[in-house]
XYZ file of C-alpha atoms in Angstrom:
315
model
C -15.245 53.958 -71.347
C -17.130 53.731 -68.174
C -16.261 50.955 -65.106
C -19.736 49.478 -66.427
C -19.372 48.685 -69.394
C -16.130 46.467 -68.379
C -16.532 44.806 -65.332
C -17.462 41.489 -65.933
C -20.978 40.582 -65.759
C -23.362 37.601 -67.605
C -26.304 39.152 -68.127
C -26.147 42.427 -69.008
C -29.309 44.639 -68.539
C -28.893 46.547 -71.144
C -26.673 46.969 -74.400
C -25.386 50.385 -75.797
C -25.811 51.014 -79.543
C -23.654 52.896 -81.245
C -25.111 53.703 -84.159
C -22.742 53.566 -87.221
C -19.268 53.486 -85.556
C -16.772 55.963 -86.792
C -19.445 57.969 -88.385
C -21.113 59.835 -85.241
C -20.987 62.689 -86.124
C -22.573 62.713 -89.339
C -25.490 60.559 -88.019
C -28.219 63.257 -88.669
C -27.039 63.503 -92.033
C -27.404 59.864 -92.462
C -30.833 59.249 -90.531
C -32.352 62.239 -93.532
C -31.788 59.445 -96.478
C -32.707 56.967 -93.959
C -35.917 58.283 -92.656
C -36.874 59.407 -96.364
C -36.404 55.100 -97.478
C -38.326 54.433 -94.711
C -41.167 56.621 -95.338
C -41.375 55.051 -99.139
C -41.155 51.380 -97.868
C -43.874 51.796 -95.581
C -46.141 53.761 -98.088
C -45.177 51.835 -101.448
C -45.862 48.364 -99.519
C -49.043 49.718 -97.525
C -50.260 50.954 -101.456
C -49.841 47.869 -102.339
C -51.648 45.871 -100.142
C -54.459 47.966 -100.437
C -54.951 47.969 -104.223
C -54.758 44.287 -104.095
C -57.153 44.492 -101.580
C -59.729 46.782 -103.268
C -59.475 45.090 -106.573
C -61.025 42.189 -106.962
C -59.133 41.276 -110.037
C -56.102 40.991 -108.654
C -57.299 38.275 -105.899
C -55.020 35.612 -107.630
C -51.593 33.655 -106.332
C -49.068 36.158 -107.703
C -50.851 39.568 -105.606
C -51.070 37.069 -102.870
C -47.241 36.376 -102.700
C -46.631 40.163 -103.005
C -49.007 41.256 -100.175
C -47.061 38.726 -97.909
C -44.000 40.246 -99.377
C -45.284 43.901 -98.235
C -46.215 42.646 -94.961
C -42.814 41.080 -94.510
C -41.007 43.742 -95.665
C -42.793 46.551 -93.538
C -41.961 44.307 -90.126
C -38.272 43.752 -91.469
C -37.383 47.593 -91.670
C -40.003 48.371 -88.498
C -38.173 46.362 -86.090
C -34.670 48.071 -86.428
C -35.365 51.436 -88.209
C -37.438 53.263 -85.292
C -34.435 52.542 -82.772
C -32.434 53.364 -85.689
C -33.554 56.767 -85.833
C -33.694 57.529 -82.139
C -30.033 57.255 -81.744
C -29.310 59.325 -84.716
C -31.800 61.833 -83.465
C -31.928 61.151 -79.637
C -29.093 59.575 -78.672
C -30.896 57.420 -77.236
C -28.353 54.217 -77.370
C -29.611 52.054 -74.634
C -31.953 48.888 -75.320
C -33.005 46.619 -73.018
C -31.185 42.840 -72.979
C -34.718 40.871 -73.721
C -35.720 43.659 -76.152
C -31.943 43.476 -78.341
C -32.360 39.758 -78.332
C -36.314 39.986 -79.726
C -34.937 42.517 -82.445
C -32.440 39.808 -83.334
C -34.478 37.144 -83.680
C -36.898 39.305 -85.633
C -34.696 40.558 -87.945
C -33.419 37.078 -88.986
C -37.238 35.820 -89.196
C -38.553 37.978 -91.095
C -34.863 37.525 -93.659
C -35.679 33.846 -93.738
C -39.549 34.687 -94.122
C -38.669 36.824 -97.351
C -36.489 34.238 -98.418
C -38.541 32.026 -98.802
C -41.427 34.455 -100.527
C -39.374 34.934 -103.269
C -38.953 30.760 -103.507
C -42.959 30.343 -104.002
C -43.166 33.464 -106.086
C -40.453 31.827 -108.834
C -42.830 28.576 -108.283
C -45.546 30.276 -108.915
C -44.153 32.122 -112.360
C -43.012 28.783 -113.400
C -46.413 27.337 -113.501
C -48.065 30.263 -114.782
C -45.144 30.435 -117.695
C -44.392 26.649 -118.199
C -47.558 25.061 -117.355
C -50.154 27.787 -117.409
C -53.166 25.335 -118.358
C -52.690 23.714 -114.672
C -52.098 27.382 -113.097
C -55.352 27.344 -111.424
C -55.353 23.725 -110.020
C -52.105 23.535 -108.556
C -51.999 27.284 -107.475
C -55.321 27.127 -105.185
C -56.142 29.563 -102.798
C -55.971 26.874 -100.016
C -52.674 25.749 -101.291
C -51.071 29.239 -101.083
C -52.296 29.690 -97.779
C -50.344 26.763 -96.901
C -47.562 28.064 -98.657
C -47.737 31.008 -96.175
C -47.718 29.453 -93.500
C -45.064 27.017 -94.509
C -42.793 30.120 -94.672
C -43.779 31.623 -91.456
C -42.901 28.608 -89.289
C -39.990 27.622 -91.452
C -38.598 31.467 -90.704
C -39.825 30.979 -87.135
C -38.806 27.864 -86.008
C -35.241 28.275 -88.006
C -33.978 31.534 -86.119
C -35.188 29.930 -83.164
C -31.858 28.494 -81.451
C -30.184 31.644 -82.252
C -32.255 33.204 -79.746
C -31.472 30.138 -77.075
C -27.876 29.955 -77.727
C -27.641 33.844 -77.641
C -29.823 33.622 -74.098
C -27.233 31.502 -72.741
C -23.900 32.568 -73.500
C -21.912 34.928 -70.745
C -21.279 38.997 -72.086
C -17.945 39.294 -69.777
C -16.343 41.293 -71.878
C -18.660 44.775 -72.702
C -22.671 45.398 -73.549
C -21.048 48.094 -76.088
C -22.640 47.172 -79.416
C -20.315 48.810 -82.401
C -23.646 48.602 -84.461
C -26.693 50.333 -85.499
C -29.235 47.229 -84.346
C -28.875 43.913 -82.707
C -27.588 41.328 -85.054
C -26.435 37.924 -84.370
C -23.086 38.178 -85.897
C -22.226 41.079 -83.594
C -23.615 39.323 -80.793
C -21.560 36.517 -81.389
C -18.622 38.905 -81.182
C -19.272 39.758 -77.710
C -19.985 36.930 -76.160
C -16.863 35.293 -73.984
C -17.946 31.693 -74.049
C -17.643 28.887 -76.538
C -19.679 30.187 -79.072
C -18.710 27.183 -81.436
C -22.467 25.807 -81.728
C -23.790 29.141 -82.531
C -21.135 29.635 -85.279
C -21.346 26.695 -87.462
C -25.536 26.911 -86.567
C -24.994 30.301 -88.481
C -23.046 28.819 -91.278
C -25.769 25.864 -92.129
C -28.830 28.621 -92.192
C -26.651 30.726 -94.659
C -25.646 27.792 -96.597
C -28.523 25.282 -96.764
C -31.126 28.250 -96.456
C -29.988 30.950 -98.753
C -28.252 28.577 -100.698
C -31.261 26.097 -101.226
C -33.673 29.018 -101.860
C -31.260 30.526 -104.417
C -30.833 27.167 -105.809
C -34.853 26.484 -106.499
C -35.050 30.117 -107.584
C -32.143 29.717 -110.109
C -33.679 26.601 -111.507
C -37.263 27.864 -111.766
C -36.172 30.970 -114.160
C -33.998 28.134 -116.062
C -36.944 26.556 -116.946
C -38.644 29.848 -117.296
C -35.998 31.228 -119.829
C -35.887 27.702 -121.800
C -40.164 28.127 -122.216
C -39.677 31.824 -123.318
C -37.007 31.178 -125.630
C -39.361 28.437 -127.327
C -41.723 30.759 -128.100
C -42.606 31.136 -131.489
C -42.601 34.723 -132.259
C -40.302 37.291 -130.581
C -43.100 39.751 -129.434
C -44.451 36.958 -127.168
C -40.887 36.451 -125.861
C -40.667 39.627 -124.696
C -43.803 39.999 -123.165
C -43.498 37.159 -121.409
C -40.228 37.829 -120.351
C -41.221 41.254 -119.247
C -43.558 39.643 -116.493
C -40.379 38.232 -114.844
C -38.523 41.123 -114.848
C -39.829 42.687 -111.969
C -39.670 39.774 -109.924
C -36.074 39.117 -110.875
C -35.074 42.811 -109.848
C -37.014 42.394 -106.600
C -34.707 38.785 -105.722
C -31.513 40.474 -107.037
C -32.224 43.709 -104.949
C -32.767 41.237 -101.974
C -29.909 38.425 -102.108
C -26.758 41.035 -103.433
C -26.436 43.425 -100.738
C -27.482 39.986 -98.088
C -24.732 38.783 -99.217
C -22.329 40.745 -99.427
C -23.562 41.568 -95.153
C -23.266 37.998 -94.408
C -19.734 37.196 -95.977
C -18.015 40.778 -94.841
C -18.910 39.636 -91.191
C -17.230 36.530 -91.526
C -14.615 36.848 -93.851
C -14.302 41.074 -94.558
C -11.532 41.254 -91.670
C -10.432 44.392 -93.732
C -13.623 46.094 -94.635
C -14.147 49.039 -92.504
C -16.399 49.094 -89.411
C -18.528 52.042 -90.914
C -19.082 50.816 -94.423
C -19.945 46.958 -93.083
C -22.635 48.816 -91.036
C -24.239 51.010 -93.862
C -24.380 47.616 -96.024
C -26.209 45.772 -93.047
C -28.527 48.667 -93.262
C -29.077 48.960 -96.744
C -30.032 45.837 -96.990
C -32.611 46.182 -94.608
C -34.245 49.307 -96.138
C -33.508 49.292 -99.840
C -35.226 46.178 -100.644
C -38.244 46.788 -98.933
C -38.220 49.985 -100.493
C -37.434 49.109 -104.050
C -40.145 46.037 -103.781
C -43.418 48.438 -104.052
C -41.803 50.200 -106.950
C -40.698 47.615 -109.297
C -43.931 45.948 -108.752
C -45.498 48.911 -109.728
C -43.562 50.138 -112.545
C -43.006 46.648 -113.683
C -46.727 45.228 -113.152
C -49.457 46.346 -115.519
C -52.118 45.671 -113.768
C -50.941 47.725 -110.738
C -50.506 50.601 -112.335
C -53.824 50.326 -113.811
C -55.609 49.276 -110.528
C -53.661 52.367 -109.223
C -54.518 54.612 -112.175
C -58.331 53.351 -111.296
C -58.600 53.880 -107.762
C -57.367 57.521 -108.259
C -59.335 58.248 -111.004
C -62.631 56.651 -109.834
C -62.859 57.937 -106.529
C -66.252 59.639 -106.714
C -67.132 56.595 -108.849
């Protein structure tokens, strides 16, 4: 290890990426499956938003959560991937102090932002399966634009004093980062001064957060499943139950692997280095690349917008 990356110093210039530690030299392999989820994310969601777009039809709260959703997920897995794929391909480790800390703050904005998409998309199947008659009324377009913007300050303004604290603290100790992109856990790690604040800030967004949003999503597909079940014959129970399913796949496909990140950097002492890192990544990539296609497998009117659009060109 060089002299300068351990002489003391409290602001650093730059930090040094290391990709996924312990698994250098397979890093090209890695960046092929990586580059390939990529590529789907950013095409599935970008389909998306433009046959909801095009189709008039589809102009109604539930397209309107999932465009946000595609527009979320496409910044999520653009702000680390790019860099991502330099230093598997490049080498190219270094990143600039102000630029680590934006990615940071970034990637745990646009976490909370999807976060809380998912919350107003189990709202929004609630009304639509509990108390469809008032659908229209209490799901306005005025009022979902609020809801919008509710989520983007609430993921703005919540990550917001990890990127003070993480200004502030003194890096005495080495600008190495054993990590594939700047995340606050790991820049907690190498910080040398009382990091105390930062730490139990962390634990109350994971906790009151997550764990609120989980909670509101749990008990809208309670009441969701207790109006399906009352159904009176068992074709309509399974069609209405198949218009959930693809949202529940998209929320399990987002929260699991979270997670499991979040808890194996606090308490996963004995998970190794490498396989923490791949799960931090998967969770950035898989769910924004599973998102387009369960909506589209799982949504109807998707597929037939899609089926449409292709079909009708000259049209």
């Amino acid at each position: 290890m060089s002299v300068s990356n351990t002489t003391d110093f409290t602001n650093p210039s730059t930090f040094i990426l290391l990709g996924i530690s312990g698994l250098e030299v397979a890093h090209v392999w890695i960046s092929i499956p990586f580059c390939v989820t990529y590529a789907i994310a950013i095409l599935g969601n970008f389909t998306i938003l433009f046959t909801v777009k095009r189709e008039t039809s589809l102009h109604r709260p539930l397209y309107y959560f999932l465009c946000m959703l595609a527009i979320t997920d496409v910044a999520l897995c653009t702000c680390t991937i790019p860099k991502m794929l330099s230093i598997f391909w490049l080498n190219s480790r270094e990143i600039d102090f102000r630029a680590c800390l934006t990615q940071m703050y970034f990637v745990h904005c646009f976490t909370v932002m999807e976060s809380g998409i998912f919350v107003a998309m189990a709202f929004d199947r609630y009304v639509a399966i509990c108390d469809p008659l008032r659908h229209s009324t209490t799901l306005t377009n005025s009022v979902v634009a609020k809801v919008g913007l509710a989520v983007v300050l609430r993921g703005g303004m919540l990550v917001l004093p990890y990127l003070f604290l993480a200004r502030q603290w003194p890096y005495c100790r080495t600008n190495i980062i054993p990590h594939s992109y700047c995340e606050h856990m790991v820049m907690v790690k190498l910080a040398c001064g009382d990091i105390r604040i930062s730490s139990y800030y962390g634990l109350f967004l994971l906790f009151f957060v997550t764990g609120v949003d989980v909670f509101f999503i749990t008990m809208s597909y309670i009441q969701i499943l207790r109006a399906i079940f009352s159904l009176p014959t068992k074709d309509t129970r399974i069609k209405t139950f198949g218009t959930c399913t693809s949202h529940l796949c998209a929320i399990l496909a987002f929260y699991i692997p979270g997670l499991f990140s979040l808890f194996t950097h606090r308490f996963g002492q004995n998970v190794p280095l490498h396989f923490h890192i791949l799960m931090a990544n998967v969770y950035l990539l898989v769910p924004p690349m599973l998102n387009p296609i369960i909506y589209g497998v799982r949504t109807k009117q998707i597929q037939d917008r899609l089926l449409h659009l292709f079909t009708h060109k000259g049209t």
